[in-house]
Coordinates of C-alpha atoms and ligand atoms in Angstrom, one line a residue:
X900 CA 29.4 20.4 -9.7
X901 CA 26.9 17.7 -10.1
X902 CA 25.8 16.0 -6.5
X903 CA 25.1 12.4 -7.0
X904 CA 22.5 10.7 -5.3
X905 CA 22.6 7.3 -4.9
X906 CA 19.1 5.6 -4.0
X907 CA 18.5 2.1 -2.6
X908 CA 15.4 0.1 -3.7
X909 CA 13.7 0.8 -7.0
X910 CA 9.8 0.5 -5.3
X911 CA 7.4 2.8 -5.9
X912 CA 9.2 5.2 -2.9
X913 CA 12.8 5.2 -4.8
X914 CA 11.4 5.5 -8.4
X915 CA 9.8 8.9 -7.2
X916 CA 12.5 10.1 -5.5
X917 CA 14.6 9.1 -8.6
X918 CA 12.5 11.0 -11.2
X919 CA 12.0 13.9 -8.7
X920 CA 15.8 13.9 -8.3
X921 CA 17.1 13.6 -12.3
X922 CA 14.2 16.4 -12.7
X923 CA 15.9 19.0 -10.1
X924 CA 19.3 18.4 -11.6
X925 CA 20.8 15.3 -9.9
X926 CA 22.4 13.0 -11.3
X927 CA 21.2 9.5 -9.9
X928 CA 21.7 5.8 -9.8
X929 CA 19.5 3.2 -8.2
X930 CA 20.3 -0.1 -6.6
X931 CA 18.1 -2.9 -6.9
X932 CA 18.0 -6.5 -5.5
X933 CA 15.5 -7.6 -8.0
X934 CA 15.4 -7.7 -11.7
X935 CA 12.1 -5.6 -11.7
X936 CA 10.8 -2.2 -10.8
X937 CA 8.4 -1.7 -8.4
X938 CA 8.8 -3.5 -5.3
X939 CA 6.0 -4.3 -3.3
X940 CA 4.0 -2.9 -6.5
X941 CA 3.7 -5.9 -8.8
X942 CA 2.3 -8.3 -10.9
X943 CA 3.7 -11.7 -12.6
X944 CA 2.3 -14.4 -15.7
X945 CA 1.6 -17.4 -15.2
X946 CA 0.7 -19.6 -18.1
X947 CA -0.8 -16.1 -20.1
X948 CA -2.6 -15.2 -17.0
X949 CA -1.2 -11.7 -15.2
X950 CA -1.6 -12.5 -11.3
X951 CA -1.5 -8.9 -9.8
X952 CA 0.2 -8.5 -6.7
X953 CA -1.4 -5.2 -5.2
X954 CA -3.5 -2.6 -6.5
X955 CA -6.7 -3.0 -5.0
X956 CA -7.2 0.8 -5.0
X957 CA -5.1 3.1 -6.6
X958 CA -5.7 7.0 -4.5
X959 CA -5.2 9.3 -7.4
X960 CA -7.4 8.4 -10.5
X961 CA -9.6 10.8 -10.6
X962 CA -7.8 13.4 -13.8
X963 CA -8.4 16.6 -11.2
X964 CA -7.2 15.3 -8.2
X965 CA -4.4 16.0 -5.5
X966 CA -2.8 12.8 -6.1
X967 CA -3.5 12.7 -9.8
X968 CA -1.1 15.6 -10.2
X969 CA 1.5 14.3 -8.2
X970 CA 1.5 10.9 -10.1
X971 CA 1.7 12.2 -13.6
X972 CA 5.0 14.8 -12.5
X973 CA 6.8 11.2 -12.2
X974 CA 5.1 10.2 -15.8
X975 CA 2.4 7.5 -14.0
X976 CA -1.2 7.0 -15.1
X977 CA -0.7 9.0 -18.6
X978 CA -2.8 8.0 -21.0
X979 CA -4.0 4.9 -18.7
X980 CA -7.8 3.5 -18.8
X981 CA -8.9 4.0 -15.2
X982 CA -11.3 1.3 -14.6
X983 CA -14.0 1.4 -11.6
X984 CA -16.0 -1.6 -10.0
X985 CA -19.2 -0.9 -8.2
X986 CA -19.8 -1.7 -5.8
X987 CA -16.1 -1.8 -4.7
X988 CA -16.5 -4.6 -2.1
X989 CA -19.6 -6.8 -1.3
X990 CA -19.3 -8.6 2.3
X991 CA -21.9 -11.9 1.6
X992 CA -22.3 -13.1 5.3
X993 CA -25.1 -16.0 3.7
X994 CA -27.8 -14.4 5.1
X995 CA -30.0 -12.5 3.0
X996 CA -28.6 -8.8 0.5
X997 CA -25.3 -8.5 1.3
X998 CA -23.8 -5.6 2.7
X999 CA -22.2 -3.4 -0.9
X1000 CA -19.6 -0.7 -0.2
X1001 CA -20.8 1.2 -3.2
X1002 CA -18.7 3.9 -4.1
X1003 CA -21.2 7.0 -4.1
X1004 CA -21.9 7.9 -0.4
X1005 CA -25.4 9.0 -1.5
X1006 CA -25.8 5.5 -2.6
X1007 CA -23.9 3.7 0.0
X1008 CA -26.0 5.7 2.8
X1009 CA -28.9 5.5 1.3
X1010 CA -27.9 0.8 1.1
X1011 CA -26.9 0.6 5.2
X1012 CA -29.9 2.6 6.2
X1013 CA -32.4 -0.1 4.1
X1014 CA -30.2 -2.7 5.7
X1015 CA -29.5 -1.5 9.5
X1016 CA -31.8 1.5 10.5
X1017 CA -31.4 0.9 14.1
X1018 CA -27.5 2.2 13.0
X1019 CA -29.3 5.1 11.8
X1020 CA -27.2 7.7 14.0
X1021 CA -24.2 5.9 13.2
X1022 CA -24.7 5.7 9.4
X1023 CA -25.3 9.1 9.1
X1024 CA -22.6 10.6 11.1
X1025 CA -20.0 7.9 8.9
X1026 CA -21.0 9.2 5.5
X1027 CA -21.1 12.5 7.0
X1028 CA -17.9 12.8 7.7
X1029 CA -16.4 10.7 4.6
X1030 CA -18.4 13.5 2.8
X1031 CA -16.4 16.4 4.9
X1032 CA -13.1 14.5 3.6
X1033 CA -14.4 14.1 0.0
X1034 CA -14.4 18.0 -0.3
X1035 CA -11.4 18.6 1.4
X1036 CA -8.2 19.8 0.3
X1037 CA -4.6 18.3 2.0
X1038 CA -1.3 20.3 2.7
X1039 CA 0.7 17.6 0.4
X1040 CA 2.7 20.7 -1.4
X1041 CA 5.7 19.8 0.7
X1042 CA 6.9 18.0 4.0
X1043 CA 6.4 19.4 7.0
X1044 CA 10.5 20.0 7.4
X1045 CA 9.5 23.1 5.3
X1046 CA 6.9 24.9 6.4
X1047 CA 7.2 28.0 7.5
X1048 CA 5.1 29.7 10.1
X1049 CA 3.5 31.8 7.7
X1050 CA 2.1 28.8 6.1
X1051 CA 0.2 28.0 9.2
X1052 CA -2.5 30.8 8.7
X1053 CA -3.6 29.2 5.2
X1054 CA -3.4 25.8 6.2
X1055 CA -5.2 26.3 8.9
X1056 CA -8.0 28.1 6.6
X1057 CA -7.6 25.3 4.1
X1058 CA -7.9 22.4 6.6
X1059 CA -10.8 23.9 9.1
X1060 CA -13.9 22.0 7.8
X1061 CA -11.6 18.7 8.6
X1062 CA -10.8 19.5 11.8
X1063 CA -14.3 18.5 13.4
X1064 CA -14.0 15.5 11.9
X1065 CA -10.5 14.7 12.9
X1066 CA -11.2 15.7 16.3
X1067 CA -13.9 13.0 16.6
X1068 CA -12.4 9.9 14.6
X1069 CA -8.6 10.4 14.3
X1070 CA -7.8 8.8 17.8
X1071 CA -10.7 5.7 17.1
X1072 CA -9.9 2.9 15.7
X1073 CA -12.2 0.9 13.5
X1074 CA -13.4 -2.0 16.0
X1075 CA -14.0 0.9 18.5
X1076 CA -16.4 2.8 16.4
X1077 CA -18.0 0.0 15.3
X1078 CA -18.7 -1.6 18.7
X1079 CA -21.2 1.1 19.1
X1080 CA -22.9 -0.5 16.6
X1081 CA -26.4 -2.3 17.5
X1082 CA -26.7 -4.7 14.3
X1083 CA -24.2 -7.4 14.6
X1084 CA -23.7 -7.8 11.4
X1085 CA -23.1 -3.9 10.6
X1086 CA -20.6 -4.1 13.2
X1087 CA -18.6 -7.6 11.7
X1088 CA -18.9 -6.3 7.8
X1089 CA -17.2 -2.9 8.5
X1090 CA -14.5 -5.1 10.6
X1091 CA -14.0 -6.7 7.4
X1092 CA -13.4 -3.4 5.0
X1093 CA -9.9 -3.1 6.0
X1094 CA -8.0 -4.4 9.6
X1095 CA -9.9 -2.8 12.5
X1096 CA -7.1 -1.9 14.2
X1097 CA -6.5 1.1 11.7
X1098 CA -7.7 4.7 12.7
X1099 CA -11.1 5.9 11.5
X1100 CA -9.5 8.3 9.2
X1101 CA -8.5 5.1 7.7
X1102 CA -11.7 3.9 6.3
X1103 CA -13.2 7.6 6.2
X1104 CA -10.7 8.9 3.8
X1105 CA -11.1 5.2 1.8
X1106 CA -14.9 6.2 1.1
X1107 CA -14.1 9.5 0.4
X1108 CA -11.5 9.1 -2.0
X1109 CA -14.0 5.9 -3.6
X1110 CA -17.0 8.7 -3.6
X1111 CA -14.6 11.3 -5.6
X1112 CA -13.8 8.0 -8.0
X1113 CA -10.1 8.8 -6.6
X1114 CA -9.4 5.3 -6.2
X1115 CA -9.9 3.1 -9.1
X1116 CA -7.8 0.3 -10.7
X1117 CA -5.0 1.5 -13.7
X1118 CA -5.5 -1.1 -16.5
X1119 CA -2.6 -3.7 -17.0
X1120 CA -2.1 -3.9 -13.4
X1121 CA 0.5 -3.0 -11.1
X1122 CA 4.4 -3.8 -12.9
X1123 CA 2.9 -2.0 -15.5
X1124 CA 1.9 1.1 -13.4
X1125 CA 5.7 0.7 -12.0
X1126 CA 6.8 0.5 -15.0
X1127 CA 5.8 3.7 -16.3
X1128 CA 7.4 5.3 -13.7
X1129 CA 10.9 3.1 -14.1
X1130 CA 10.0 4.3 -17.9
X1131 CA 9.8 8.5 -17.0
X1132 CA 13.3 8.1 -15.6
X1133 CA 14.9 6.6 -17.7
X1134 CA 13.9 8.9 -19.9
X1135 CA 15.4 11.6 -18.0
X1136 CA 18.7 10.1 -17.6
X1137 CA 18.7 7.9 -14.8
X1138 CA 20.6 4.5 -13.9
X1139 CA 18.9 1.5 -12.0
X1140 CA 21.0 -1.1 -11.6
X1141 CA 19.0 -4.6 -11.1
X1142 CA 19.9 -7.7 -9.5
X1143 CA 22.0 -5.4 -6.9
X1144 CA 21.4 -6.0 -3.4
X1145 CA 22.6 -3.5 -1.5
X1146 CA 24.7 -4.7 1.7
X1147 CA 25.9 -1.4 3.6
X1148 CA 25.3 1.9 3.4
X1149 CA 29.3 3.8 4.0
X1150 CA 29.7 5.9 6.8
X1151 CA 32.8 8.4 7.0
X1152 CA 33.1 11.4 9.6
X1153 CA 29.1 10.7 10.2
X1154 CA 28.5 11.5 6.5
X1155 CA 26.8 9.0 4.2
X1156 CA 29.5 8.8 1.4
X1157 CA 28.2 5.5 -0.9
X1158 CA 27.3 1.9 -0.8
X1159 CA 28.4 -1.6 -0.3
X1160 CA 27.4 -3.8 -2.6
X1161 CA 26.7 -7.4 -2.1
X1162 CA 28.7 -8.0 -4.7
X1163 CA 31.8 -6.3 -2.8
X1164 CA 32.1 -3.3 -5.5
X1165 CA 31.9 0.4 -3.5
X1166 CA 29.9 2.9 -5.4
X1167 CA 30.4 6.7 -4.0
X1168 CA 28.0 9.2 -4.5
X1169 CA 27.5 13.2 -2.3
X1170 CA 23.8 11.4 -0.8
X1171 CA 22.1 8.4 -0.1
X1172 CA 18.4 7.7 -0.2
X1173 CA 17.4 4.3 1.1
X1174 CA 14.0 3.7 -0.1
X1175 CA 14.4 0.0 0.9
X1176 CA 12.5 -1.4 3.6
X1177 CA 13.0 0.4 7.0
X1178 CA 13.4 -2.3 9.2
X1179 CA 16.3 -4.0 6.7
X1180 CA 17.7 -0.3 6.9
X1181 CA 18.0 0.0 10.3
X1182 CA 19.5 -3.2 11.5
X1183 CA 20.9 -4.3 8.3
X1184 CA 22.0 -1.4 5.7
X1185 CA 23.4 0.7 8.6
X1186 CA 24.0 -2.1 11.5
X1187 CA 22.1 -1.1 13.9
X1188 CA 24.1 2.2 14.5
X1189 CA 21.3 5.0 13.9
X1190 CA 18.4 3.2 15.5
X1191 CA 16.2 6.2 17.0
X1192 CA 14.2 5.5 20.5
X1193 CA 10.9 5.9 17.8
X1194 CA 11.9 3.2 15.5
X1195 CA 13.0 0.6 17.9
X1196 CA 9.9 1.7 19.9
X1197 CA 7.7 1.6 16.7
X1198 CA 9.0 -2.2 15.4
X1199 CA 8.2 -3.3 19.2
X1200 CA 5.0 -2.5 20.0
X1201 CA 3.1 -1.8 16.9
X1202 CA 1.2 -4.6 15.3
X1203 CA 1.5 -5.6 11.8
X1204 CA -0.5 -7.8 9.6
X1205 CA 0.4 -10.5 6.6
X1206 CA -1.8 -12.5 4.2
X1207 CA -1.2 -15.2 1.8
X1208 CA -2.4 -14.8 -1.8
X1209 CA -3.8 -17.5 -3.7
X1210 CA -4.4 -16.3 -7.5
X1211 CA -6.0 -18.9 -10.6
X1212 CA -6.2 -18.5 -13.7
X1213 CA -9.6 -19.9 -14.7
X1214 CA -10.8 -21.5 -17.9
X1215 CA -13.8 -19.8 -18.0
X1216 CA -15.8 -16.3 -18.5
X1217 CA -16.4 -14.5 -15.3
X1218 CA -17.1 -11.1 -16.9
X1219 CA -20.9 -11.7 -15.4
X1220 CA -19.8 -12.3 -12.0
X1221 CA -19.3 -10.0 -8.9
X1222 CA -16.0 -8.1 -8.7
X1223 CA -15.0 -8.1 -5.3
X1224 CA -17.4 -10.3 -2.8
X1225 CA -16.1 -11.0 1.0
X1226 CA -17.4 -14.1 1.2
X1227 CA -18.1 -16.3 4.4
X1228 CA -16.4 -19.5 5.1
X1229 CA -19.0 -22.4 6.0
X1230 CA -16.1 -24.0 7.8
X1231 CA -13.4 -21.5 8.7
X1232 CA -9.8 -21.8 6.6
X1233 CA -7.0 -21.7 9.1
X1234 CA -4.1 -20.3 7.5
X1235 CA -0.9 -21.1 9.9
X1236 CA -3.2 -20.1 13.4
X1237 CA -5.3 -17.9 12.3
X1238 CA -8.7 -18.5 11.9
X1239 CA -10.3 -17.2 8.6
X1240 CA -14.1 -16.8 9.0
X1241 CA -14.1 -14.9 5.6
X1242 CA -12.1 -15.2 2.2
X1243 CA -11.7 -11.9 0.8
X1244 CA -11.7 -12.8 -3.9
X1245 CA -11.3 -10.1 -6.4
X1246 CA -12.8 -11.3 -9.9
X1247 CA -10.1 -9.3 -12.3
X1248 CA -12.4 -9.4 -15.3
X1249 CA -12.9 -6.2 -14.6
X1250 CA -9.9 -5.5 -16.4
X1251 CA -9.4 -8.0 -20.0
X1252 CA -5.9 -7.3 -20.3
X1253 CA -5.1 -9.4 -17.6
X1254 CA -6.6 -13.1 -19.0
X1255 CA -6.7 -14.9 -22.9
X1256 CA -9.9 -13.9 -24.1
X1257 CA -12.7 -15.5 -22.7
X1258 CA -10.6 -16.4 -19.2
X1259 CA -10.3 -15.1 -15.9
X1260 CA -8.0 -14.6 -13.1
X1261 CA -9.3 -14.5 -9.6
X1262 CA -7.3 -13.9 -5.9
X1263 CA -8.2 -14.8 -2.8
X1264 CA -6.7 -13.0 0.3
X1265 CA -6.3 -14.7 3.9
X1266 CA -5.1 -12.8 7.4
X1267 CA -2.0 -15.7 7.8
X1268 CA 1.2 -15.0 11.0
X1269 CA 4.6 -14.2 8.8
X1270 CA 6.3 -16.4 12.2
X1271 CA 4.3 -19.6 10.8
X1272 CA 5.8 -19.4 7.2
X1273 CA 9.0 -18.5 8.2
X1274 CA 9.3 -21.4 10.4
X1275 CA 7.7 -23.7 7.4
X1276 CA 10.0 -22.3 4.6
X1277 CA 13.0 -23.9 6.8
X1278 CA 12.0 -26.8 5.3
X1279 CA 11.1 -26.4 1.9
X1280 CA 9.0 -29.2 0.5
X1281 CA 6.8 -28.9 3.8
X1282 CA 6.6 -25.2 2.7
X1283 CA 4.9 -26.3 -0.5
X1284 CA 3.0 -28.7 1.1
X1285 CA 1.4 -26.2 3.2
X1286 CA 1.1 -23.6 0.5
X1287 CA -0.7 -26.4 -1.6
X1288 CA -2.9 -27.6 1.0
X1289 CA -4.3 -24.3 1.6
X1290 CA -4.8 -23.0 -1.7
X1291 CA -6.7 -26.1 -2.2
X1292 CA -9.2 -24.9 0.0
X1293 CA -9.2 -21.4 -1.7
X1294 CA -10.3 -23.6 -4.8
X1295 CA -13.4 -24.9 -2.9
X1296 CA -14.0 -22.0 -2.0
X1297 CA -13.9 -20.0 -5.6
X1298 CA -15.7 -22.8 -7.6
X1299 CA -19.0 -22.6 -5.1
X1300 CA -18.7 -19.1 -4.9
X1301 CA -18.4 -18.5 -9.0
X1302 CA -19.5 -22.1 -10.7
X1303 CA -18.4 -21.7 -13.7
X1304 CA -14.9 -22.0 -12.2
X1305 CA -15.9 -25.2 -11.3
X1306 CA -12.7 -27.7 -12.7
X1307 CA -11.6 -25.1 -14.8
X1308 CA -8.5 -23.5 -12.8
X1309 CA -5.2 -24.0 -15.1
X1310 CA -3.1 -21.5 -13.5
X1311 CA -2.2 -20.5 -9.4
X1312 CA 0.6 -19.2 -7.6
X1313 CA 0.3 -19.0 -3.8
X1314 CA 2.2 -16.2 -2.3
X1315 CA 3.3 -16.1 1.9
X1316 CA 5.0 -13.1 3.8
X1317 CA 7.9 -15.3 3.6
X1318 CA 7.3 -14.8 -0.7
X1319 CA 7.3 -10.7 -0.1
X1320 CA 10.1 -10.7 2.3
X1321 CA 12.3 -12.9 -0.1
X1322 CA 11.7 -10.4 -3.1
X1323 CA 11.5 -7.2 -0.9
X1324 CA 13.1 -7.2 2.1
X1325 CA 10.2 -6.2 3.7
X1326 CA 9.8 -6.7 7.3
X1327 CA 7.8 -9.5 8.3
X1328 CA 6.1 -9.7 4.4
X1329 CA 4.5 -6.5 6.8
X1330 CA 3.2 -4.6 3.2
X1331 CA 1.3 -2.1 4.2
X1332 CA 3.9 -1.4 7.3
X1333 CA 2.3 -1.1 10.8
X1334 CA -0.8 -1.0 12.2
X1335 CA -0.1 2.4 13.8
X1336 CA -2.6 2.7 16.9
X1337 CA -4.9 5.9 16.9
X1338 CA -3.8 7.2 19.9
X1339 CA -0.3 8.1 18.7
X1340 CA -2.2 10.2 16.6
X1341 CA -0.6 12.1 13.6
X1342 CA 1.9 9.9 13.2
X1343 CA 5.7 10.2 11.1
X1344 CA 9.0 8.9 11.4
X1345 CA 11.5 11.9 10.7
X1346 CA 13.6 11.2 7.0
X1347 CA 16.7 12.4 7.9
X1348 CA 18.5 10.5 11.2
X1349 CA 20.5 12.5 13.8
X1350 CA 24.2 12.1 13.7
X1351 CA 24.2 11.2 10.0
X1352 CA 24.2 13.3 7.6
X1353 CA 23.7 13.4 3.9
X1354 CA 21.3 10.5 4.3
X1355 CA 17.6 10.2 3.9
X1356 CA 15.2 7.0 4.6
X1357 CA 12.2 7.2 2.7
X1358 CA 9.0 4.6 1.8
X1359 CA 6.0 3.2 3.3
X1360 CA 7.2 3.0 6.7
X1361 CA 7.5 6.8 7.1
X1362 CA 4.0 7.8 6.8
X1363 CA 1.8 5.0 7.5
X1364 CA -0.4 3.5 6.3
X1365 CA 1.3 4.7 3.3
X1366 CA 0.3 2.4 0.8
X1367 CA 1.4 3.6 -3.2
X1368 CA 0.2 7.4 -3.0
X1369 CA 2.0 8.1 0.4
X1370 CA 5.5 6.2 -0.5
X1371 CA 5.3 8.2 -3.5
X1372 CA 4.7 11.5 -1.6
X1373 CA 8.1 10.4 0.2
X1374 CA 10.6 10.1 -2.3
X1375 CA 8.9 13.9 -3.8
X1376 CA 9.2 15.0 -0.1
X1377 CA 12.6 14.0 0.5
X1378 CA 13.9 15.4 -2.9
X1379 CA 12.4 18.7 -1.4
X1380 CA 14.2 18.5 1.5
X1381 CA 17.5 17.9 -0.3
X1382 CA 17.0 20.9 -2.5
X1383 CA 16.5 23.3 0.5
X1384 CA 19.5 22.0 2.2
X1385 CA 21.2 23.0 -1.5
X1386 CA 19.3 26.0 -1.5
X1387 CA 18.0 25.9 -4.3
X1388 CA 14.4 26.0 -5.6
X1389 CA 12.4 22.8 -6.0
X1390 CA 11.6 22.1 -9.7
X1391 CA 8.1 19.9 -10.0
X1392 CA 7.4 18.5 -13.3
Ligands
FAD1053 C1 -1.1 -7.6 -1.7 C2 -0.8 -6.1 -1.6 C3 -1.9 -5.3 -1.8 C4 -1.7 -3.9 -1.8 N1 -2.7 -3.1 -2.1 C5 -2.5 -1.7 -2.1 C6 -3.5 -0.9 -2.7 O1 -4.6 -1.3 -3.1 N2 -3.3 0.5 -2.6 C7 -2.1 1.0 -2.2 O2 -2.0 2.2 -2.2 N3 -1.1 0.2 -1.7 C8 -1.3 -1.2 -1.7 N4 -0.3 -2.0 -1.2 C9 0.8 -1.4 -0.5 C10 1.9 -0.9 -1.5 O3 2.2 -1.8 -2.5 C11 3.2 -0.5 -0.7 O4 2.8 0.2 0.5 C12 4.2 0.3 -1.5 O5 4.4 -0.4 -2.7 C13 5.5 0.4 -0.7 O6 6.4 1.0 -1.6 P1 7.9 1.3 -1.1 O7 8.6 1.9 -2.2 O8 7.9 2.1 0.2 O9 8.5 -0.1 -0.7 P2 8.9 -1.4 -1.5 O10 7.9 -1.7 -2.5 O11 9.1 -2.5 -0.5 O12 10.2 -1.1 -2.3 C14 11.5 -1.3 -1.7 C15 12.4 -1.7 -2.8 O13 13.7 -1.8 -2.2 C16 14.3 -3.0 -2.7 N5 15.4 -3.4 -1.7 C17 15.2 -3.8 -0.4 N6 16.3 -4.1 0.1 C18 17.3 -3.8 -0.8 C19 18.7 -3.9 -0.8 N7 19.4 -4.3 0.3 N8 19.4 -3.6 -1.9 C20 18.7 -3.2 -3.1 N9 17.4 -3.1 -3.1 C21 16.7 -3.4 -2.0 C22 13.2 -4.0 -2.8 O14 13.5 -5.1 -3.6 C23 12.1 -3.1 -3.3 O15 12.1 -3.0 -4.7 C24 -0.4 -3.4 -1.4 C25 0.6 -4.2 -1.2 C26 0.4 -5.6 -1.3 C27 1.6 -6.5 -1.3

């Protein structure tokens, strides 16, 4: 007989465990609170303009790669123009050549030792290491539920040239390894590269995977990259049902056995997959029952970060202006209590399809508490009050940095963590889950929860800071899992 899974949440986590599921002779449903694929993962139009919601960096691209493979078994990034900005970010602190994270290490090694060569040591031993990682292969065949110890002796083979480097950086975190810097403003720009609070390996593995051109940006923009996905298993037989929140997941005899719906209908199926938003799983989907000492522990103590979003549509040809500068604030924007010192804008000309010819879109990123908008979007024309007043300063901001913007925005959308929760689910608008600190080293939370069986949590939260590549790794992962427990072999595409 058939087993049917049933899989909440239709982001990038459930769609790969869908596809991965229909391929190894499941049959599967998904249940979706939104009317759109992809979750976390999207874009939206305003007025012709697309206003792209997440990629930044896509780990992946590059046609040979680990992750390459794994995205095109669940039918993403076939036949998609890869496009690559160089330097990927620029941090333009007003004082003199700004600081360019260009994507070849050579390059970017040869840029910070013209710029800070009293960081000489330090320069060196960073691109060193991001070098170590670019060449190095990762055990991503299957989770670690299944390997065996006569896997060990390879892996270990297969992962020695890493281990030097993991030794040195995995329990640092970025503001630790840059306090060692002497330059000041070496030490504020790679603050700035992603939150400093994230392990080495972090940023390490982020130049790497730049230097391999692993990481570029899929053109047409994140729904569509979703949507090929959505598009693969649909193909292969599978059911997502949108504009279905899910409101409990059934329990009988400790066995997951089907879903509440919040529209009161019962769906039964032989396993259930929540690929929805751990946190909302948890306390919500399963009432608090299966918490685990880890998650309750993880939820309290790790931080978490938010931003707000301001994306225009602009009037006006940017093609000739700088992709991605980090650009600093003469007078500091401060977005619900926390003070911005930089604006972080990504120019999208980079990519046509997402303006009318001759037009641009540009976002602006700000660090912003989810607690401040949640408390504001109690009272909702103050909430658009507040959203307007800052995006306003955005504006300022954009038409000094690229003049040709000046008066000519026609288009914006400002998006809060209240906006990702409210489409999502997601904990806090938290979308790129915690902020795990580097002393807890490797770390996971297990898929499968004790006392319940037939169930499986998968998504971002599981492997942080999963981002796209490592949600999708879960729902391929858990799809293993559930065909060893079958015992049968796992089919890949
Ligand atoms: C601004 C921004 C920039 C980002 N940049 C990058 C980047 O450059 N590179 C990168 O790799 N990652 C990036 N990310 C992170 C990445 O988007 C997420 O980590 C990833 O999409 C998470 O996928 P997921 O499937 O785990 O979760 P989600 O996308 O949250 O999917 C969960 C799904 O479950 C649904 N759901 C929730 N509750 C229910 C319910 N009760 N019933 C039914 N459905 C439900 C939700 O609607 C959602 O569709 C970015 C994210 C954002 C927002």
């Amino acid at each position: 007989m058939v087993k049917k899974i049933l899989i909440v949440g239709a982001g990038i986590a459930g769609l790969s465990a869908g596809v991965h599921a229909l391929r190894n002779g499941y049959e599967v449903e998904i249940f979706e609170k939104h009317d759109l694929p992809g979750g976390l993962c999207t874009s939206w139009e305003r007025k012709g303009y697309t206003f792209d919601g997440c990629i930044h960096r896509l780990t992946g691209t590059r046609p040979d790669s680990q992750f390459n493979r794994l995205w095109r078994e669940i039918g993403a990034l076939k036949d998609v123009e890869i496009i690559f900005h160089d330097p990927f970010m620029s941090v333009e602190n007003g004082s003199g050549e700004p600081l360019h994270i260009f994507s070849n290490l050579d390059r970017l090694e040869e840029h910070l030792l013209q710029k800070y060569p009293e960081d000489r040591m330090l320069i060196r031993e960073l691109s060193g290491a991001a070098r170590v990682f670019a060449g190095a292969r990762f055990p991503l065949e299957k989770p670690d539920e299944l390997y065996k110890i006569w896997d060990f002796p390879v892996m270990l083979v297969r992962m020695m040239p890493l281990f030097k480097v993991m030794g040195k950086f995995s329990r640092t975190s970025i503001a630790e390894y840059f306090a060692r810097a002497k330059s000041n403003s070496f030490r504020e720009a790679f603050g700035l590269i992603m939150p400093p609070g994230y392990s080495m390996i972090s940023l390490i593995s982020t130049l790497a995977s730049l230097h391999n051109r692993d990481a570029g940006f899929p053109r047409g923009g994140s729904l569509q990259f979703a949507r090929s996905i959505e598009k693969r298993f649909h193909e292969w037989g599978g059911i997502v049902n949108y504009g279905c929140p899910v409101k409990e997941i059934r329990i009988n005899n400790g066995r997951a056995v089907g879903l509440l719906l919040e529209k009161g209908e019962e769906v039964s199926g032989d396993i259930v997959i929540s690929a929805a938003d751990l946190h909302h799983t948890a306390y919500e989907l399963l009432g608090g029952q299966y918490l685990t000492p880890l998650i309750k522990k993880s939820f309290r103590h790790f931080p978490l970060y938010s931003s707000v979003r301001v994306s225009l549509g602009i009037e006006a040809d940017l093609s000739a202006e700088a992709s991605c500068p980090v650009v600093r604030l003469d007078i500091p924007i401060n977005a619900g209590g926390e003070e911005n010192r930089y604006l972080y804008l990504t120019n999208y000309s980079f990519d046509p399809s997402l303006a009318p010819a001759g037009k641009a879109v540009v976002g602006a990123a700000l660090y912003s508490p989810y607690d401040y908008w949640r408390k504001e979007a109690g009272n909702e024309s103050r909430y658009e009050i507040k959203k307007e007043q800052l995006a306003e300063q955005v504006i300022t901001v954009v038409e000094k940095r690229f003049p040709p913007a000046r008066g000519k925005i026609e288009a914006m959308d400002v998006v809060t963590p209240v906006t990702y929760e409210r489409y999502t689910n997601v904990y806090k608008g938290a979308y790129m889950s915690w902020i795990v600190p580097p002393e807890e080293g490797r770390f996971k939370i297990p898929k499968e929860l004790p006392g319940l069986k037939d169930f499986y949590q998968i998504g971002q939260w599981i492997e942080p800071p999963a981002g796209l590549p490592g949600s999708m790794l879960t729902g391929r992962h858990v799809v293993q899992l559930i065909c060893s427990r079958d015992g049968k072999p796992f089919q890949a595409s």
